[in-house]
Each structure stands twice: as C-alpha cells, then as structure tokens.
Tab-separated table of C-alpha atoms (C1' of nucleotides) in Angstrom:
chain	number	residue	atom	x	y	z
A	1	MET	CA	-9.415	-28.882	-15.334
A	2	ASN	CA	-7.669	-26.471	-17.597
A	3	ALA	CA	-8.735	-23.041	-18.684
A	4	SER	CA	-10.234	-23.946	-22.038
A	5	GLN	CA	-12.147	-26.862	-20.557
A	6	ARG	CA	-13.575	-24.578	-17.929
A	7	LEU	CA	-14.545	-22.004	-20.481
A	8	GLU	CA	-16.208	-24.643	-22.564
A	9	SER	CA	-18.179	-26.147	-19.713
A	10	LEU	CA	-19.227	-22.724	-18.593
A	11	PHE	CA	-20.401	-21.818	-22.056
A	12	ALA	CA	-22.447	-24.991	-22.109
A	13	ARG	CA	-24.086	-24.005	-18.825
A	14	LEU	CA	-24.763	-20.556	-20.200
A	15	LYS	CA	-26.605	-21.994	-23.147
A	16	GLU	CA	-28.598	-24.388	-21.020
A	17	ARG	CA	-29.910	-21.566	-18.961
A	18	GLY	CA	-30.889	-19.589	-21.984
A	19	HIS	CA	-28.044	-17.169	-21.581
A	20	ARG	CA	-26.084	-15.785	-24.449
A	21	LEU	CA	-22.492	-16.078	-25.295
A	22	THR	CA	-21.567	-12.558	-26.182
A	23	PRO	CA	-18.062	-11.526	-27.139
A	24	GLN	CA	-17.821	-9.382	-24.023
A	25	ARG	CA	-18.749	-12.265	-21.808
A	26	ALA	CA	-16.261	-14.546	-23.430
A	27	ALA	CA	-13.583	-11.920	-23.007
A	28	ILE	CA	-14.354	-11.426	-19.314
A	29	LEU	CA	-14.353	-15.136	-18.659
A	30	HIS	CA	-11.137	-15.489	-20.503
A	31	ALA	CA	-9.453	-12.610	-18.727
A	32	LEU	CA	-10.446	-13.970	-15.337
A	33	VAL	CA	-9.372	-17.498	-15.985
A	34	GLU	CA	-6.114	-16.500	-17.590
A	35	HIS	CA	-5.121	-13.867	-15.073
A	36	PRO	CA	-2.258	-15.169	-12.979
A	37	GLY	CA	-2.967	-12.936	-9.983
A	38	HIS	CA	-5.902	-11.512	-8.111
A	39	PRO	CA	-7.242	-8.709	-10.247
A	40	SER	CA	-9.691	-6.063	-9.172
A	41	VAL	CA	-12.707	-5.149	-11.235
A	42	GLU	CA	-10.984	-1.966	-12.318
A	43	GLU	CA	-7.945	-3.896	-13.420
A	44	LEU	CA	-9.975	-6.332	-15.462
A	45	HIS	CA	-11.966	-3.541	-16.989
A	46	ARG	CA	-8.892	-1.576	-17.955
A	47	GLN	CA	-7.419	-4.660	-19.531
A	48	LEU	CA	-10.615	-5.491	-21.386
A	49	LEU	CA	-10.902	-2.015	-22.814
A	50	HIS	CA	-8.033	-2.881	-25.124
A	51	SER	CA	-10.153	-5.389	-26.998
A	52	PHE	CA	-13.541	-3.774	-26.267
A	53	PRO	CA	-13.082	-0.036	-26.100
A	54	SER	CA	-16.711	0.497	-25.205
A	55	MET	CA	-17.047	-2.121	-22.514
A	56	SER	CA	-18.644	-0.652	-19.431
A	57	LEU	CA	-17.721	-1.276	-15.838
A	58	ALA	CA	-21.297	-2.346	-15.181
A	59	THR	CA	-20.952	-5.190	-17.633
A	60	VAL	CA	-17.855	-6.411	-15.853
A	61	TYR	CA	-19.653	-6.267	-12.519
A	62	LYS	CA	-22.709	-8.052	-13.875
A	63	THR	CA	-20.669	-10.781	-15.484
A	64	ILE	CA	-18.562	-11.347	-12.414
A	65	ALA	CA	-21.714	-11.608	-10.326
A	66	PHE	CA	-22.929	-14.279	-12.687
A	67	LEU	CA	-19.636	-16.130	-12.487
A	68	LYS	CA	-19.728	-16.050	-8.729
A	69	GLU	CA	-23.137	-17.685	-8.815
A	70	GLN	CA	-21.730	-20.317	-11.118
A	71	GLY	CA	-18.840	-20.987	-8.783
A	72	GLU	CA	-16.366	-20.046	-11.465
A	73	VAL	CA	-14.634	-17.301	-9.617
A	74	LEU	CA	-13.683	-16.697	-6.013
A	75	GLU	CA	-14.291	-13.278	-4.547
A	76	LEU	CA	-11.711	-12.046	-2.089
A	77	GLY	CA	-13.310	-9.489	0.106
A	78	PHE	CA	-10.346	-7.884	1.759
A	79	GLY	CA	-8.343	-5.090	0.264
A	80	GLU	CA	-10.611	-2.561	1.923
A	81	ALA	CA	-10.787	-0.873	-1.440
A	82	GLY	CA	-12.553	-3.059	-3.901
A	83	CYS	CA	-12.781	-6.814	-4.099
A	84	ARG	CA	-10.230	-8.965	-5.811
A	85	TYR	CA	-11.008	-12.063	-7.778
A	86	ASP	CA	-9.458	-15.422	-8.388
A	87	GLY	CA	-10.616	-17.173	-11.516
A	88	ARG	CA	-8.071	-19.927	-11.415
A	89	ARG	CA	-8.890	-21.585	-8.155
A	90	PRO	CA	-12.557	-20.869	-7.554
A	91	GLU	CA	-12.726	-23.045	-4.471
A	92	PRO	CA	-11.925	-21.269	-1.218
A	93	HIS	CA	-8.281	-21.362	-0.264
A	94	PRO	CA	-6.041	-19.351	2.019
A	95	HIS	CA	-4.483	-16.119	0.854
A	96	LEU	CA	-1.468	-14.336	2.176
A	97	VAL	CA	-1.715	-10.569	2.056
A	98	CYS	CA	1.304	-8.363	2.549
A	99	THR	CA	0.303	-5.498	4.795
A	100	ARG	CA	3.063	-3.333	3.423
A	101	CYS	CA	3.059	-3.718	-0.353
A	102	GLY	CA	-0.379	-5.230	-0.788
A	103	ALA	CA	0.834	-8.320	-2.610
A	104	ILE	CA	-1.561	-11.236	-2.541
A	105	ARG	CA	-0.205	-14.745	-2.710
A	106	ASP	CA	-2.101	-17.996	-2.837
A	107	CYS	CA	-1.229	-20.590	-0.272
A	108	GLY	CA	-0.265	-23.855	-1.807
A	109	PRO	CA	-2.705	-26.731	-1.576
A	110	GLN	CA	-0.421	-28.795	0.646
A	111	GLU	CA	-2.294	-28.440	3.883
A	112	ASP	CA	-5.719	-28.362	2.306
A	113	ARG	CA	-6.820	-31.645	3.781
A	114	ALA	CA	-5.798	-30.816	7.320
A	115	LEU	CA	-7.317	-27.375	7.023
A	116	ARG	CA	-10.634	-28.667	5.747
A	117	ALA	CA	-10.781	-31.152	8.591
A	118	MET	CA	-10.162	-28.436	11.113
A	119	LEU	CA	-12.796	-26.146	9.645
A	120	LEU	CA	-15.358	-28.913	9.571
A	121	GLU	CA	-14.654	-29.595	13.194
A	122	LEU	CA	-15.029	-25.938	14.092
A	123	ALA	CA	-18.362	-25.715	12.314
A	124	ASP	CA	-19.545	-28.959	13.803
A	125	HIS	CA	-18.800	-27.807	17.325
A	126	ALA	CA	-21.303	-25.041	16.902
A	127	GLY	CA	-23.840	-27.164	15.074
A	128	PHE	CA	-23.282	-25.305	11.816
A	129	SER	CA	-23.125	-26.908	8.427
A	130	LEU	CA	-20.152	-25.771	6.397
A	131	ASP	CA	-20.658	-24.420	2.945
A	132	HIS	CA	-17.595	-22.345	2.232
A	133	HIS	CA	-15.074	-20.301	4.092
A	134	ARG	CA	-12.585	-17.545	3.847
A	135	LEU	CA	-9.121	-17.559	5.289
A	136	ASP	CA	-6.784	-14.623	4.894
A	137	LEU	CA	-3.399	-14.290	6.542
A	138	PHE	CA	-1.880	-10.858	6.917
A	139	GLY	CA	1.805	-10.215	7.356
A	140	LEU	CA	4.905	-9.199	5.455
A	141	CYS	CA	5.917	-10.823	2.213
A	142	PRO	CA	9.500	-12.038	1.835
A	143	ASN	CA	10.524	-8.861	0.011
A	144	CYS	CA	9.092	-6.505	2.565
A	145	ARG	CA	10.600	-8.529	5.378
A	146	LYS	CA	14.023	-8.043	3.897
A	147	ALA	CA	13.406	-4.354	3.441
A	148	SER	CA	12.368	-3.738	7.017
B	1	MET	CA	-9.161	-9.110	31.469
B	2	ASN	CA	-12.676	-7.955	32.157
B	3	ALA	CA	-14.597	-5.117	30.639
B	4	SER	CA	-13.958	-2.488	33.274
B	5	GLN	CA	-10.262	-3.294	33.350
B	6	ARG	CA	-10.072	-2.878	29.612
B	7	LEU	CA	-11.912	0.407	29.744
B	8	GLU	CA	-9.597	1.638	32.451
B	9	SER	CA	-6.410	0.662	30.644
B	10	LEU	CA	-7.708	2.168	27.454
B	11	PHE	CA	-8.543	5.410	29.211
B	12	ALA	CA	-5.025	5.510	30.552
B	13	ARG	CA	-3.635	5.109	27.042
B	14	LEU	CA	-5.917	7.858	25.808
B	15	LYS	CA	-4.576	10.249	28.380
B	16	GLU	CA	-0.972	9.350	27.666
B	17	ARG	CA	-1.410	10.237	24.042
B	18	GLY	CA	-2.962	13.554	24.874
B	19	HIS	CA	-6.421	12.375	23.889
B	20	ARG	CA	-9.507	13.316	25.775
B	21	LEU	CA	-12.001	11.218	27.518
B	22	THR	CA	-15.283	12.600	26.318
B	23	PRO	CA	-18.626	11.227	27.385
B	24	GLN	CA	-19.314	10.097	23.823
B	25	ARG	CA	-16.076	8.199	23.648
B	26	ALA	CA	-16.712	6.491	26.934
B	27	ALA	CA	-20.160	5.540	25.762
B	28	ILE	CA	-18.888	4.075	22.495
B	29	LEU	CA	-16.197	2.073	24.241
B	30	HIS	CA	-18.699	0.858	26.737
B	31	ALA	CA	-21.226	-0.115	24.118
B	32	LEU	CA	-18.640	-2.048	22.136
B	33	VAL	CA	-17.201	-3.919	25.051
B	34	GLU	CA	-20.553	-4.723	26.549
B	35	HIS	CA	-22.227	-5.789	23.343
B	36	PRO	CA	-22.691	-9.547	23.349
B	37	GLY	CA	-22.825	-9.888	19.570
B	38	HIS	CA	-21.208	-8.390	16.512
B	39	PRO	CA	-22.816	-5.021	16.033
B	40	SER	CA	-22.607	-2.878	12.944
B	41	VAL	CA	-21.779	0.791	13.107
B	42	GLU	CA	-25.413	1.608	12.476
B	43	GLU	CA	-26.511	-0.621	15.301
B	44	LEU	CA	-24.097	0.953	17.742
B	45	HIS	CA	-25.090	4.399	16.630
B	46	ARG	CA	-28.776	3.697	17.010
B	47	GLN	CA	-28.170	2.329	20.459
B	48	LEU	CA	-25.997	5.266	21.464
B	49	LEU	CA	-28.587	7.775	20.322
B	50	HIS	CA	-30.635	6.841	23.369
B	51	SER	CA	-28.090	8.359	25.698
B	52	PHE	CA	-26.664	10.894	23.219
B	53	PRO	CA	-29.433	12.042	20.940
B	54	SER	CA	-27.064	14.222	18.959
B	55	MET	CA	-24.267	11.744	18.451
B	56	SER	CA	-23.249	11.598	14.824
B	57	LEU	CA	-22.353	8.577	12.784
B	58	ALA	CA	-19.042	10.197	11.969
B	59	THR	CA	-18.093	10.198	15.615
B	60	VAL	CA	-18.826	6.516	15.887
B	61	TYR	CA	-16.712	5.799	12.834
B	62	LYS	CA	-13.867	7.944	14.087
B	63	THR	CA	-13.888	6.379	17.501
B	64	ILE	CA	-14.014	2.866	16.157
B	65	ALA	CA	-11.078	3.648	13.898
B	66	PHE	CA	-9.160	4.749	16.938
B	67	LEU	CA	-10.102	1.610	18.819
B	68	LYS	CA	-8.960	-0.546	15.936
B	69	GLU	CA	-5.578	1.151	16.070
B	70	GLN	CA	-5.447	0.434	19.755
B	71	GLY	CA	-6.256	-3.213	19.215
B	72	GLU	CA	-9.374	-2.899	21.326
B	73	VAL	CA	-11.838	-4.023	18.750
B	74	LEU	CA	-11.825	-6.566	15.957
B	75	GLU	CA	-13.274	-5.572	12.623
B	76	LEU	CA	-15.143	-8.268	10.772
B	77	GLY	CA	-15.113	-7.428	7.131
B	78	PHE	CA	-17.726	-9.748	5.754
B	79	GLY	CA	-21.403	-9.003	5.754
B	80	GLU	CA	-21.116	-7.405	2.340
B	81	ALA	CA	-23.109	-4.524	3.777
B	82	GLY	CA	-21.118	-2.778	6.425
B	83	CYS	CA	-18.506	-4.107	8.785
B	84	ARG	CA	-19.307	-5.735	12.071
B	85	TYR	CA	-17.277	-5.353	15.207
B	86	ASP	CA	-16.264	-7.484	18.116
B	87	GLY	CA	-15.216	-5.566	21.191
B	88	ARG	CA	-15.038	-8.539	23.474
B	89	ARG	CA	-12.417	-10.645	21.794
B	90	PRO	CA	-10.245	-8.186	19.902
B	91	GLU	CA	-7.764	-10.844	18.845
B	92	PRO	CA	-8.578	-12.609	15.568
B	93	HIS	CA	-10.710	-15.680	15.924
B	94	PRO	CA	-12.947	-17.718	13.658
B	95	HIS	CA	-16.519	-16.684	13.018
B	96	LEU	CA	-19.400	-18.742	11.803
B	97	VAL	CA	-21.801	-16.887	9.566
B	98	CYS	CA	-25.203	-18.275	8.717
B	99	THR	CA	-25.806	-17.730	5.034
B	100	ARG	CA	-29.554	-17.844	5.536
B	101	CYS	CA	-30.357	-15.722	8.588
B	102	GLY	CA	-27.111	-13.821	8.854
B	103	ALA	CA	-26.389	-14.861	12.407
B	104	ILE	CA	-22.773	-14.546	13.449
B	105	ARG	CA	-21.387	-16.846	16.068
B	106	ASP	CA	-17.933	-16.899	17.571
B	107	CYS	CA	-16.038	-20.132	17.467
B	108	GLY	CA	-14.945	-21.273	20.850
B	109	PRO	CA	-11.258	-21.006	21.704
B	110	GLN	CA	-10.812	-24.781	21.930
B	111	GLU	CA	-8.849	-25.298	18.773
B	112	ASP	CA	-7.006	-22.001	18.966
B	113	ARG	CA	-3.610	-23.553	19.482
B	114	ALA	CA	-3.856	-26.020	16.617
B	115	LEU	CA	-5.239	-23.327	14.353
B	116	ARG	CA	-2.477	-20.876	15.148
B	117	ALA	CA	0.105	-23.537	14.476
B	118	MET	CA	-1.422	-24.299	11.120
B	119	LEU	CA	-1.601	-20.652	10.118
B	120	LEU	CA	2.000	-20.071	11.106
B	121	GLU	CA	3.012	-23.010	8.995
B	122	LEU	CA	1.037	-21.732	6.020
B	123	ALA	CA	2.665	-18.321	6.269
B	124	ASP	CA	6.073	-19.810	6.764
B	125	HIS	CA	5.797	-21.945	3.654
B	126	ALA	CA	5.515	-18.803	1.597
B	127	GLY	CA	8.160	-16.919	3.516
B	128	PHE	CA	5.607	-14.535	5.001
B	129	SER	CA	5.616	-13.290	8.546
B	130	LEU	CA	2.239	-13.586	10.210
B	131	ASP	CA	0.703	-10.583	11.857
B	132	HIS	CA	-2.979	-11.326	12.023
B	133	HIS	CA	-5.548	-13.281	10.115
B	134	ARG	CA	-9.170	-13.624	9.339
B	135	LEU	CA	-11.113	-16.826	9.251
B	136	ASP	CA	-14.807	-16.908	8.462
B	137	LEU	CA	-16.869	-20.030	7.975
B	138	PHE	CA	-20.117	-19.824	6.056
B	139	GLY	CA	-22.931	-22.299	6.392
B	140	LEU	CA	-26.275	-22.821	8.068
B	141	CYS	CA	-26.790	-22.243	11.762
B	142	PRO	CA	-28.533	-24.960	13.781
B	143	ASN	CA	-31.894	-23.192	13.533
B	144	CYS	CA	-31.777	-22.751	9.799
B	145	ARG	CA	-30.639	-26.327	9.342
B	146	LYS	CA	-33.732	-27.539	11.116
B	147	ALA	CA	-35.923	-25.245	9.072
B	148	SER	CA	-34.595	-26.438	5.741
C	1	DT	C1'	-7.129	29.111	26.993
C	2	DT	C1'	-5.862	25.510	24.065
C	3	DC	C1'	-6.413	21.927	21.203
C	4	DC	C1'	-8.918	17.983	20.527
C	5	DG	C1'	-13.462	16.163	19.652
C	6	DT	C1'	-17.994	16.661	17.871
C	7	DG	C1'	-21.636	17.185	14.596
C	8	DC	C1'	-23.143	18.411	10.339
C	9	DA	C1'	-23.027	18.169	5.558
C	10	DA	C1'	-20.603	17.235	1.592
C	11	DA	C1'	-17.469	14.346	-0.724
C	12	DG	C1'	-15.660	9.681	-2.050
C	13	DA	C1'	-15.230	4.954	-3.437
C	14	DG	C1'	-17.146	0.846	-4.921
C	15	DT	C1'	-21.101	-1.249	-6.583
C	16	DT	C1'	-25.835	-1.604	-8.325
C	17	DT	C1'	-29.839	-0.231	-11.000
C	18	DG	C1'	-32.967	1.755	-14.677
C	19	DC	C1'	-33.608	2.147	-19.162
C	20	DA	C1'	-33.022	2.637	-24.046
C	21	DT	C1'	-30.537	0.271	-27.528
C	22	DC	C1'	-28.477	-3.540	-29.509
C	23	DT	C1'	-27.738	-8.529	-30.611
C	24	DG	C1'	-27.312	-13.712	-30.100
C	25	DT	C1'	-30.166	-17.422	-31.032
D	1	DA	C1'	-38.592	-11.549	-33.514
D	2	DC	C1'	-37.723	-12.040	-28.852
D	3	DA	C1'	-35.488	-12.393	-24.654
D	4	DG	C1'	-31.468	-11.320	-22.761
D	5	DA	C1'	-27.067	-8.358	-22.765
D	6	DT	C1'	-24.809	-3.971	-23.165
D	7	DG	C1'	-23.561	0.783	-22.124
D	8	DC	C1'	-24.420	4.883	-20.043
D	9	DA	C1'	-25.548	7.606	-16.215
D	10	DA	C1'	-27.807	8.120	-12.098
D	11	DA	C1'	-28.614	6.135	-7.673
D	12	DC	C1'	-27.144	3.824	-3.494
D	13	DT	C1'	-24.482	2.362	0.562
D	14	DC	C1'	-20.948	2.643	3.535
D	15	DT	C1'	-17.273	5.421	4.988
D	16	DT	C1'	-14.288	9.485	5.208
D	17	DT	C1'	-13.326	14.404	5.238
D	18	DG	C1'	-13.602	19.589	5.959
D	19	DC	C1'	-14.784	22.891	8.868
D	20	DA	C1'	-16.872	25.725	12.499
D	21	DC	C1'	-18.373	25.246	17.093
D	22	DG	C1'	-18.113	23.314	21.730
D	23	DG	C1'	-15.899	21.332	25.666
D	24	DA	C1'	-12.110	18.650	28.458
D	25	DA	C1'	-7.833	19.544	30.613
DNA sequence: TTCCGTGCAAAGAGTTTGCATCTGT
DNA sequence: ACAGATGCAAACTCTTTGCACGGAA
C-alpha cells in the first residue's frame, strides 16, 4: 500500500466517522507518511510550520493521537526525550537505536515471520493473548563502531 | 546470585567508588531487590515512607539512577505514565503487559537463548553492535481474557 | 572534619486540556 | 448552521536540579 492510497483510505475513514478533512490534518498525515525517518513531534511541527505558520503543537499532538488510534502510525516510546513516530510501517517492527549518535534504523522485514512466531510462543506460555509488541535493540551503528 | 549477595557486592562497589552507605540507600536497594513485581518510583517511595517518613522522591530517583548505572536494576520504559523497575532480573528480558488491567508479567527464561540469537542476527544484519534491548509484548492477561 | 547524600522546592520537558474562535460539510 | 477542529495558553505529570543542612567515614 503506497502513501497516496493510505492517505485516501484514511480520509475515507475520517469522513465515515464524521471527522473533517482540514488542510492541517492532511498536511500532518502527509508529513508522517512521507517522512523517511522517525520524526519527533517537534520535528514534524517545525517542518509543518513552513506551510502552516500558525499550526500549533497541540494540533500535531491531537492529530497524531488520532492516527495512532487508526493504526496509521507507530509510536516509538524510547528516546527518553519525546516519542518518535513511524508513519511508513505502522505495524510493530524492530528498531535499532545507536546509543552514541541516537540514529534510529528500521530492521528489515526478513526475520518477521520467525520473530512473530517466537513472540506468539512467549505470550502463549504465559496465557496472554498477543495484540502488539515493541522490540528495540540498542547498540552502536556502523559509523559509531568505526569511530570508537 | 541471591538478594543478599547482590546487596553485599553492590555495597562493596559503593565503597570502592567513595560512595556512602546510608540507611536510605540500603532501604531503596532492599526494596527494589525484594519487590516481586515491577514497581514504579511512586510505589517504592510510598513503601519506603513507612520506614523513612521523611524520604524524598528525589532521593529515590537519584538512587535508582545510580543503580541503573551499576546494572542493578532494569528500567521498563512503557507504562506511558512513569517508568517501572525490575530489581530482580536486571538483565533485559521480555515483559508481557496486559492492555486492560495493566498487569506486568515477566516472560520465563526458557526461550532466552533463541531470542538472543535472533536479536544478534537482527543487529548484525544492519551492522550494529548489540548492547542491550527491550522487548515488550502487549495483550490480555489470562484473567482479562476470561472476563472479555 | 570532609564531602557526599538528603530533603525541599523550584525548574524542566513533554504532553494534555480548556476554551474561545474558526471552518468543513 | 452545526459539530468538530484549531490555536493559544495554562495545567499536568514525571523527572531533574540547586542549594543548604545533616550525617557517614
């Protein structure tokens, strides 16, 4: 599913629920889905100010909350200083976080199947159902490894 | 390594570094290591007030920060409202979080080896070194499954 | 006696909320 | 026109910090 398809389907859901498609909302959705990395709220807001000089941080927060509900964005809760978001792959997937430079890299989807199986097994052992998960790996990125 | 051994070795490290072994510190260490669950800072503080009616939250935070440095406690960063801590198994391990009642359960160490192998592989694929990780599974605990 | 630790209060950061105004539909 | 969205500022929560006093070594 590409970005414009996702935007379209999301807009449809917005309408269904009696929500409005404001220019700000469209811009936030767009920024999230198009962003290649893992932006913070501040980052998104700063970026959005270019096209909407009066856009408030609160609006960004509110819209992101809505998108989380809709499963259109993944919230990454590490970073210790503000959440980061992933609008491109909203389903949970592992992230690699460099403890030196702070870079965040997605893990490829190669091992997804094996990982899912393992997580299901873990949950099952304890009698839990599994809804979603979070997996973050911390270490040094290739650059910082070289530098050390 | 049992609780009293850990306390002892930690006390030794404190001394080495020129740190003091105050009654408050001992109490915080003790409370963390003895706690069977995943207490929040507030919870620990409340509990500690019984024996130290004047103990401040700041002291608990400061001491926990020190213990994190020392690798004596694991910080669990979910919960959206305050971190939780695990003083019994300071090494990273999976946690199951009930999205209804908030219960937090440790995963058993059964699959530890397979999991570690998988995480190392994930990190390696991206050229990262692996220092530590965090794995949280969200779903319904057995009780809440029954109730639903 | 000397620092380190403590406790208090104030400061900080990130996020949420209340409310008047504005605007899609 | 009406319900929902926006923007602003204030409020809130968790955590950290500054500083004077107190206590372990």
